[in-house]
Coordinates of N, CA and C in Angstrom, one line a residue:
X1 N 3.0 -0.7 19.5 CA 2.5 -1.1 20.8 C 1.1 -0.5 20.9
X2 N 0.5 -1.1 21.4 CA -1.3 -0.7 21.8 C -1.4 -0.5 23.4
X3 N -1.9 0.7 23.4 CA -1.9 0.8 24.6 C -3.7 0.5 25.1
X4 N -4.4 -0.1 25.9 CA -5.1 -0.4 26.4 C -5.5 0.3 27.5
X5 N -6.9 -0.1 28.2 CA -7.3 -0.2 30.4 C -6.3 -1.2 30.6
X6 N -6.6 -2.3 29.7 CA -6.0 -3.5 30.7 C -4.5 -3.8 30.7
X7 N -3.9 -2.8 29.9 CA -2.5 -3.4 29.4 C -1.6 -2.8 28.3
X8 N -0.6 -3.6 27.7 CA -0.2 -3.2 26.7 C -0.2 -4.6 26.0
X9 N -0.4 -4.1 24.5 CA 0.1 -5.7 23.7 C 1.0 -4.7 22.9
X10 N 1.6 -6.0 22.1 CA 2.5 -5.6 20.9 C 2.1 -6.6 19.8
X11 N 2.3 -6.2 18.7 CA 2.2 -6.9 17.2 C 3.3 -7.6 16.9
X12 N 4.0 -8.8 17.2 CA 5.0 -9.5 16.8 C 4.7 -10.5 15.7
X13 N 5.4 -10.3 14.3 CA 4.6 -11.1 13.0 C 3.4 -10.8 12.8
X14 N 2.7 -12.4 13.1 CA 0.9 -12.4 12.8 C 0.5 -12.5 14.1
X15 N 1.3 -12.1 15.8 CA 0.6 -12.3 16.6 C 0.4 -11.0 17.6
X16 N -0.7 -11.3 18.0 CA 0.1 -10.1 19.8 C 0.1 -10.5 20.9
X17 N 1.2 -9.6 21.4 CA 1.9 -10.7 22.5 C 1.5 -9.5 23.7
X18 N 0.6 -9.8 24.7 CA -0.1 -9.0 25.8 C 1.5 -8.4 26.7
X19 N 1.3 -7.7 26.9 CA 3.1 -7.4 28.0 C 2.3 -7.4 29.5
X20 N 3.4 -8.1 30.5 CA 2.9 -8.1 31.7 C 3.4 -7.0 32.2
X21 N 2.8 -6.7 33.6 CA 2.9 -5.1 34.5 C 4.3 -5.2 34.8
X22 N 4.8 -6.1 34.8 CA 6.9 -6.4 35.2 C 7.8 -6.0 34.2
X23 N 7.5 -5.8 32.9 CA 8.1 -5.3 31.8 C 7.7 -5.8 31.0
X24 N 8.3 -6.5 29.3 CA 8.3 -6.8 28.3 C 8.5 -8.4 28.2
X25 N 8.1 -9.2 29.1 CA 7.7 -10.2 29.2 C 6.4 -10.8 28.8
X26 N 6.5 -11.5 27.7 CA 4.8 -12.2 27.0 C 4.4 -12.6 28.0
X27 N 2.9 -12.1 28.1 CA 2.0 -12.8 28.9 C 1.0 -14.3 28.5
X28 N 0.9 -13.1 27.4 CA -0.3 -14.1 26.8 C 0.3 -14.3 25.2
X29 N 0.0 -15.3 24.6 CA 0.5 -15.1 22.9 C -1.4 -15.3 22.4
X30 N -1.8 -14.8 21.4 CA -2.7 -15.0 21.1 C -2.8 -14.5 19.3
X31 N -3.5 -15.5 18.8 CA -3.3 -15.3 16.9 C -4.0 -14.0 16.5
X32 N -3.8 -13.1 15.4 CA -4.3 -11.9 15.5 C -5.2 -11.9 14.2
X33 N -5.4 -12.9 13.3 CA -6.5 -13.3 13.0 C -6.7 -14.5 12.6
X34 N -8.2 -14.8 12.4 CA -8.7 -16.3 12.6 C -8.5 -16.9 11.3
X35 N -8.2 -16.4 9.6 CA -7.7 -17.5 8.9 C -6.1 -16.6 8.7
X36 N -5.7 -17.5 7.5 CA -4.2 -17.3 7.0 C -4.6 -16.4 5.8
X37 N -3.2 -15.9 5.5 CA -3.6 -15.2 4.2 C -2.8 -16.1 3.4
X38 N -3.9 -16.5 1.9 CA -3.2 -17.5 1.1 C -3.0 -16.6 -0.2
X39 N -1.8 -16.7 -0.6 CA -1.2 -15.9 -1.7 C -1.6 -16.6 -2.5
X40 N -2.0 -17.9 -3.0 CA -2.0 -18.4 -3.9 C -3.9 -18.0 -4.7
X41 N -4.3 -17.7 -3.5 CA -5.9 -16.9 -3.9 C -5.9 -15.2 -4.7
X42 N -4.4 -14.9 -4.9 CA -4.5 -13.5 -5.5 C -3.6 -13.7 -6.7
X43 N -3.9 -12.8 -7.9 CA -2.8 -12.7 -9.0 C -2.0 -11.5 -8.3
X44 N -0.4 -12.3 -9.3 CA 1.1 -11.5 -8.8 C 1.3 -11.2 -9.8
X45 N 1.7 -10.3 -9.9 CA 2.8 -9.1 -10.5 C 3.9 -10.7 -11.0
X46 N 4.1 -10.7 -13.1 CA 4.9 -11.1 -13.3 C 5.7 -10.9 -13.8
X47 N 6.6 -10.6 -13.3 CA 8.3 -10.4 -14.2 C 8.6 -10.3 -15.4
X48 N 8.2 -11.9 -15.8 CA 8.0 -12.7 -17.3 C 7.6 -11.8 -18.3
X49 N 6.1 -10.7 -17.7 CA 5.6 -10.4 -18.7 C 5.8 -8.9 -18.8
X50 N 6.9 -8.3 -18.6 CA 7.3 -6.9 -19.3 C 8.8 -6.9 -19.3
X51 N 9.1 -6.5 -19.8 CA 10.8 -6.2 -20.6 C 11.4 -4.8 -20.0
X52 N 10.5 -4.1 -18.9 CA 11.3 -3.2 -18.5 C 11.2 -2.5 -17.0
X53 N 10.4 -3.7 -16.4 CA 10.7 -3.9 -14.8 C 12.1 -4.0 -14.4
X54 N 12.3 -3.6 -13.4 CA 13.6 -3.7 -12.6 C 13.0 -3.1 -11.3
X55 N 14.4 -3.9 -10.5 CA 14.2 -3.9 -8.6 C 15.2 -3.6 -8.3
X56 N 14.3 -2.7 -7.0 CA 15.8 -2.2 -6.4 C 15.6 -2.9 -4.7
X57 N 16.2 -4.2 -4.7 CA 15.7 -5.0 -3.6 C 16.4 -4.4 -2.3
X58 N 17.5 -3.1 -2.7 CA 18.2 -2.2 -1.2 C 17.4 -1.6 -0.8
X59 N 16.0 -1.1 -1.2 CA 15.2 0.2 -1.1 C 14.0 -1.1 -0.6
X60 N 14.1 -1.6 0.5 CA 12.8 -2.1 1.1 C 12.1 -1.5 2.2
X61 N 10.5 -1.8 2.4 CA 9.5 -1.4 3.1 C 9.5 -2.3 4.2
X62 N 8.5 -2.0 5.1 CA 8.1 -2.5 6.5 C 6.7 -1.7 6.7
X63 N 5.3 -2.4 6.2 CA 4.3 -1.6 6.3 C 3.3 -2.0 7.8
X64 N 3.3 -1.0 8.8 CA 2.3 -2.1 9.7 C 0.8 -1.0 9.7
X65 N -0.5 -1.7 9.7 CA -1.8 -1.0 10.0 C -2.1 -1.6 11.3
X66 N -3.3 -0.5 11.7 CA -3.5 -0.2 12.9 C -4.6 -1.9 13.5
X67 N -4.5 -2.5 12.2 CA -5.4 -3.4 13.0 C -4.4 -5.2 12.9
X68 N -3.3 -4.3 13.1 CA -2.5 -5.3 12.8 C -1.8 -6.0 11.7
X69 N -2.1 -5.6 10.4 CA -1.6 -6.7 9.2 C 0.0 -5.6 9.2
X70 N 1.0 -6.7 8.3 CA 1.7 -5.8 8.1 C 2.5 -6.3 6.7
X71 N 2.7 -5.7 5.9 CA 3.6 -5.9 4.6 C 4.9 -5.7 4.6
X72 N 5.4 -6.7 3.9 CA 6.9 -6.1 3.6 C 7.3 -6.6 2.0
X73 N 8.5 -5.7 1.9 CA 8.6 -6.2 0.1 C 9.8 -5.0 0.2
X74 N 10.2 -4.8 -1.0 CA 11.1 -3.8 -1.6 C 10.5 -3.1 -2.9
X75 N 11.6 -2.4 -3.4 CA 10.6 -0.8 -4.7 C 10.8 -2.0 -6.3
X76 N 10.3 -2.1 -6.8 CA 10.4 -2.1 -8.0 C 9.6 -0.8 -9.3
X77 N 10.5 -0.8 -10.1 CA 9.9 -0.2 -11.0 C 9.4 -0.5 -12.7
X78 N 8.4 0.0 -13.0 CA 7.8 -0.6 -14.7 C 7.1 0.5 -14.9
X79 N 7.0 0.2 -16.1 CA 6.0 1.4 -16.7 C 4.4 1.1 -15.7
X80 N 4.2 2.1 -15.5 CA 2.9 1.8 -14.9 C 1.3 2.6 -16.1
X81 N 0.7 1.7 -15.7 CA -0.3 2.4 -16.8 C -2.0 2.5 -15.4
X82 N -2.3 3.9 -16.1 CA -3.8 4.5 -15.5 C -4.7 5.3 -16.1
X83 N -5.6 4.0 -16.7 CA -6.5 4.7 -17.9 C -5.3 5.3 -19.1
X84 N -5.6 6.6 -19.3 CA -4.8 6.8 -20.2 C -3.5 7.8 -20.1
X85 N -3.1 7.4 -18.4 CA -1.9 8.3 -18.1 C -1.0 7.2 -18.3
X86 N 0.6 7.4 -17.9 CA 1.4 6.1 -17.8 C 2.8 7.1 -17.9
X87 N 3.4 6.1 -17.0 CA 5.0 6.4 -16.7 C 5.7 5.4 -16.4
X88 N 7.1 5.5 -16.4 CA 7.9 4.7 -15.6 C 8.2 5.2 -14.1
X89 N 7.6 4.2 -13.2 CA 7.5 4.7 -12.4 C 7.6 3.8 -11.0
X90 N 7.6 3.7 -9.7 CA 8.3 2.6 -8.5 C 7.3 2.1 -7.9
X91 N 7.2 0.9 -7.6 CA 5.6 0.6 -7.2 C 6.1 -0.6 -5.8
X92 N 5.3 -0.8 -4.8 CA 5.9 -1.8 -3.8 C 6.0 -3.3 -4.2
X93 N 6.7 -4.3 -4.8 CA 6.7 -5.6 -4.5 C 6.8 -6.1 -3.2
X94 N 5.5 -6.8 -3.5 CA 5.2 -7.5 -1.3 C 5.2 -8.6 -1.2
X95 N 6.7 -9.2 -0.8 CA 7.2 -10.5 -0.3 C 6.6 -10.9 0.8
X96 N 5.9 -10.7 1.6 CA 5.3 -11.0 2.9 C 4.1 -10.5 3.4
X97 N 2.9 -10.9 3.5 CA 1.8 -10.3 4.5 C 1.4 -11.5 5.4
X98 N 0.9 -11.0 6.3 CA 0.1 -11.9 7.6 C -1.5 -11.6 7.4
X99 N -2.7 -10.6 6.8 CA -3.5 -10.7 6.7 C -4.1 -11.2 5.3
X100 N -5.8 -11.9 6.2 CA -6.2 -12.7 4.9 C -7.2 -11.4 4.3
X101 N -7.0 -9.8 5.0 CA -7.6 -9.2 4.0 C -6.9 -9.2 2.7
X102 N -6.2 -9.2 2.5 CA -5.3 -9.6 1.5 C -5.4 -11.0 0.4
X103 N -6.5 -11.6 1.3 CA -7.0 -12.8 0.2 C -7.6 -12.2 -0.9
X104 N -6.7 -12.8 -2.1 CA -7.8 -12.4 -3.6 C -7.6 -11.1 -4.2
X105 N -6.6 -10.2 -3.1 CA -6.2 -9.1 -3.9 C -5.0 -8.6 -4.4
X106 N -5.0 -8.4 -5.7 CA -3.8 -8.8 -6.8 C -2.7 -7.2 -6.9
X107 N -3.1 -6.2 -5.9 CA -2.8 -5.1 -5.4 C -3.2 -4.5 -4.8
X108 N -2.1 -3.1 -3.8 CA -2.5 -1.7 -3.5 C -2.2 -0.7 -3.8
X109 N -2.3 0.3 -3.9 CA -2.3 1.5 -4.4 C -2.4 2.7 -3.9
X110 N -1.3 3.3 -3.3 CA -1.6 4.5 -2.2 C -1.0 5.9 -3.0
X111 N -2.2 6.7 -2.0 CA -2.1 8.2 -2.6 C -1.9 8.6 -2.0
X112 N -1.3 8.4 -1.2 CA -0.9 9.6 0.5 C 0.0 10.3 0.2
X113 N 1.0 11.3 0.8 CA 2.0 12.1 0.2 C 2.7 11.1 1.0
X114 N 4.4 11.7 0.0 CA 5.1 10.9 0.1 C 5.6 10.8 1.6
X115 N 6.6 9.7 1.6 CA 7.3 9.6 3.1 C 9.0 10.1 3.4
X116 N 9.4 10.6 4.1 CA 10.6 10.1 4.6 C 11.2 9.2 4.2
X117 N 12.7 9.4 3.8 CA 13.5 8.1 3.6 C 14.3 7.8 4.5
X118 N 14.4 7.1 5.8 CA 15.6 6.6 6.8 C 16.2 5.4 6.4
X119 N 17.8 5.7 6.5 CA 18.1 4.1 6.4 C 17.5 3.1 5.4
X120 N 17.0 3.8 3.8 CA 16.5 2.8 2.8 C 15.2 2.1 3.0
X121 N 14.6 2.4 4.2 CA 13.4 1.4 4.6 C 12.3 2.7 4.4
X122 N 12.0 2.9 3.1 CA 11.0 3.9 2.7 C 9.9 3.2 1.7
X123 N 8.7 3.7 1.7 CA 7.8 3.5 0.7 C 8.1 3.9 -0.6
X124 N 7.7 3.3 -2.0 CA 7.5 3.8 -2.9 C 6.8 5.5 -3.1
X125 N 7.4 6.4 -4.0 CA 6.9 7.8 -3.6 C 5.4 7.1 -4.7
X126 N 4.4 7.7 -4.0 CA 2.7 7.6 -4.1 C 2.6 7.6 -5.7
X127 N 2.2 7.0 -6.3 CA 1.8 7.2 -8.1 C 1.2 8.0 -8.5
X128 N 0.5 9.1 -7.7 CA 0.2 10.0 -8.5 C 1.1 11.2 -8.1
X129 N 2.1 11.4 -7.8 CA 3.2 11.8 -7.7 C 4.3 11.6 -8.7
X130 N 4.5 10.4 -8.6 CA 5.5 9.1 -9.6 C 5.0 10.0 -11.1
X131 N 3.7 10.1 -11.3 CA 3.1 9.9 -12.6 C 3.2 11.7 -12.8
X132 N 3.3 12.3 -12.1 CA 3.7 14.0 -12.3 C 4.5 15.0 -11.9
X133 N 5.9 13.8 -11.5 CA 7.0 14.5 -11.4 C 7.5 15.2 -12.6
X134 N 7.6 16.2 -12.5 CA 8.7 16.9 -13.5 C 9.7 15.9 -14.4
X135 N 9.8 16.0 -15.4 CA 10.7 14.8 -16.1 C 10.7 13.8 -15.9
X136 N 9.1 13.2 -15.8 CA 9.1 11.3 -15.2 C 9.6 10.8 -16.1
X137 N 9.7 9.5 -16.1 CA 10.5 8.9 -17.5 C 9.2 8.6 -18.3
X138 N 8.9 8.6 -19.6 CA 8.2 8.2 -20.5 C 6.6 8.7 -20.2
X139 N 6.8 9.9 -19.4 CA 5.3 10.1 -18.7 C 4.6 11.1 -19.6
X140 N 3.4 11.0 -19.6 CA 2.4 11.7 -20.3 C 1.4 12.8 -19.3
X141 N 1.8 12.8 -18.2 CA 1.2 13.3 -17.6 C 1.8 14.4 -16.8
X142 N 2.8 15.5 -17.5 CA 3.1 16.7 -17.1 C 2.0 18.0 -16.2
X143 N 0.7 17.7 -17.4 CA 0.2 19.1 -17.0 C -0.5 18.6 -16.2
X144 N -1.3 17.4 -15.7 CA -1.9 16.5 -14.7 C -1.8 16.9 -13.4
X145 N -3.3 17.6 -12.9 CA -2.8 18.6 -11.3 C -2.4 17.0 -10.3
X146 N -2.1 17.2 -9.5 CA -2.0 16.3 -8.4 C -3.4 16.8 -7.7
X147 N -4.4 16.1 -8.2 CA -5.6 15.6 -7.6 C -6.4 14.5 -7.4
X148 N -7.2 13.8 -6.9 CA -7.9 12.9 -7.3 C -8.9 12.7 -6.8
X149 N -9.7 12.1 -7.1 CA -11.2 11.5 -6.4 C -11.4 9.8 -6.7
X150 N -12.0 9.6 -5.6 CA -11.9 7.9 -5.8 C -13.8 8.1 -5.3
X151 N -14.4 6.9 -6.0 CA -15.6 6.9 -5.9 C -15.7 5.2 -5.5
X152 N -17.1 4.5 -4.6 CA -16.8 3.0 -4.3 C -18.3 2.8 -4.2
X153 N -18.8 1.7 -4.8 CA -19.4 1.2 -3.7 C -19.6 -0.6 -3.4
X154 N -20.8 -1.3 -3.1 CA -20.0 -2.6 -2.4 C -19.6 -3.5 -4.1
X155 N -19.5 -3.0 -5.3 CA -19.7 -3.9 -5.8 C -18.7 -2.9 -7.2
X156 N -18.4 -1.8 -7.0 CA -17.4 -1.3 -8.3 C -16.5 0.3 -7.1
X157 N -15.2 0.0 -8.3 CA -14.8 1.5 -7.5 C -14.1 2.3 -9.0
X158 N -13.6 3.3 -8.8 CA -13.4 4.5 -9.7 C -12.4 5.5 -8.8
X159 N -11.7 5.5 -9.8 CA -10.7 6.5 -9.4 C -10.4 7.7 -10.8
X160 N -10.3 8.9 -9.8 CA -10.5 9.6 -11.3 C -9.0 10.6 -11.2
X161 N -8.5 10.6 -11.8 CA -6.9 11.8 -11.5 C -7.5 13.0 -12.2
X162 N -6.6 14.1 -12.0 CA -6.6 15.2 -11.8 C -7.9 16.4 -11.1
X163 N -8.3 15.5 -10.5 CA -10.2 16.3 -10.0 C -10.8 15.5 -9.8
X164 N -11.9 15.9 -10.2 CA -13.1 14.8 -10.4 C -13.8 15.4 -11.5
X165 N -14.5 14.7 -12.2 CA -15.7 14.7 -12.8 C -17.1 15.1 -12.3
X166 N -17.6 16.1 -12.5 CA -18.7 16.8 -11.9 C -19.8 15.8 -12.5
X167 N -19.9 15.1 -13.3 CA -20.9 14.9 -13.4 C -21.0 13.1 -13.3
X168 N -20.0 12.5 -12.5 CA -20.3 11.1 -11.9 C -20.8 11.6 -10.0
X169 N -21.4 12.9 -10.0 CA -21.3 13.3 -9.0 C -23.1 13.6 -8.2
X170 N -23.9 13.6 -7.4 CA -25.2 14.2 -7.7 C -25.1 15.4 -6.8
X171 N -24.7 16.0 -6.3 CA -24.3 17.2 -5.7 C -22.9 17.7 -6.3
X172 N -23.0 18.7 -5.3 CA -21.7 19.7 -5.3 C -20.7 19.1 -4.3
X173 N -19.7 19.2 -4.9 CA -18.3 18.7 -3.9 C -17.7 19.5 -2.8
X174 N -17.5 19.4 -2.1 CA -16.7 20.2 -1.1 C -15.6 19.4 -1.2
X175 N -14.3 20.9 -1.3 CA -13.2 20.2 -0.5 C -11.9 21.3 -0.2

């Protein structure tokens, strides 16, 4: 729910639905963005092409952001590969989005700490976790601190694990 001056809305699907001052009655319905998101503009994750994916389609997600889009899918796992770390490890398959930021992008990749599990409707635990649990399966990345630095700008990005690199850097880092 969004709370507002003028009101409350709520996120139902791809819409928001304004609530009138009498309760939870739609007021208004209105689209919550102006194109569609078309899956067929991004590459998917194929099945076909590894021999040691598997799903665990009981263990599904419900992702919503603050500007409205929201994902859903369940955990699958495969060996996952980064630069030259790699494990077997759970990553989200996303059966559903409503945003076209999502046009053209073939994934996401979150490093947040992990979540709570209620009732099976939990996130994949974060990959760079995944990738330095104690006893991952097939992992190479035991002594691997849980750090990282991500670097961007409008036209390349970088992600570096365990630290950073001081010298893709032109100052000193704080952190």
């Amino acid at each position: 729910i969004i709370r507002q001056s003028g009101g409350e809305r709520e996120v139902v699907g791809h819409r928001v639905v304004e609530m009138s001052a009498k309760g939870k009655h739609p007021a208004i319905m209105s689209q919550l963005f102006d194109e569609p998101y078309r899956p067929q503009d991004s590459r998917h994750f194929s099945v076909s092409g590894t021999s040691t994916f598997s799903a665990d389609t009981a263990k599904k997600f419900d992702l919503s952001y603050a500007d409205g889009t929201e994902l859903q899918g369940f955990q699958g796992y495969d060996e996952v590969y980064m630069g030259d770390f790699h494990a077997h490890a759970p990553f989200g398959v996303i059966t559903d989005c409503n945003s076209p930021d999502f046009n053209g992008v073939d994934g996401i990749l979150g490093f947040g700490l992990p979540k709570p599990q209620y009732y099976g409707n939990a996130l994949p635990r974060p990959i760079l976790f995944a990738l330095t649990d104690q006893g991952a399966s097939g992992s190479n990345t035991a002594n691997l601190p849980r750090k990282f630095s991500f670097f961007s700008t409008d036209t390349e990005a970088e992600v570096q694990l365990g630290g950073y690199d001081p010298q893709s850097a032109s100052g000193p880092m704080s952190f």
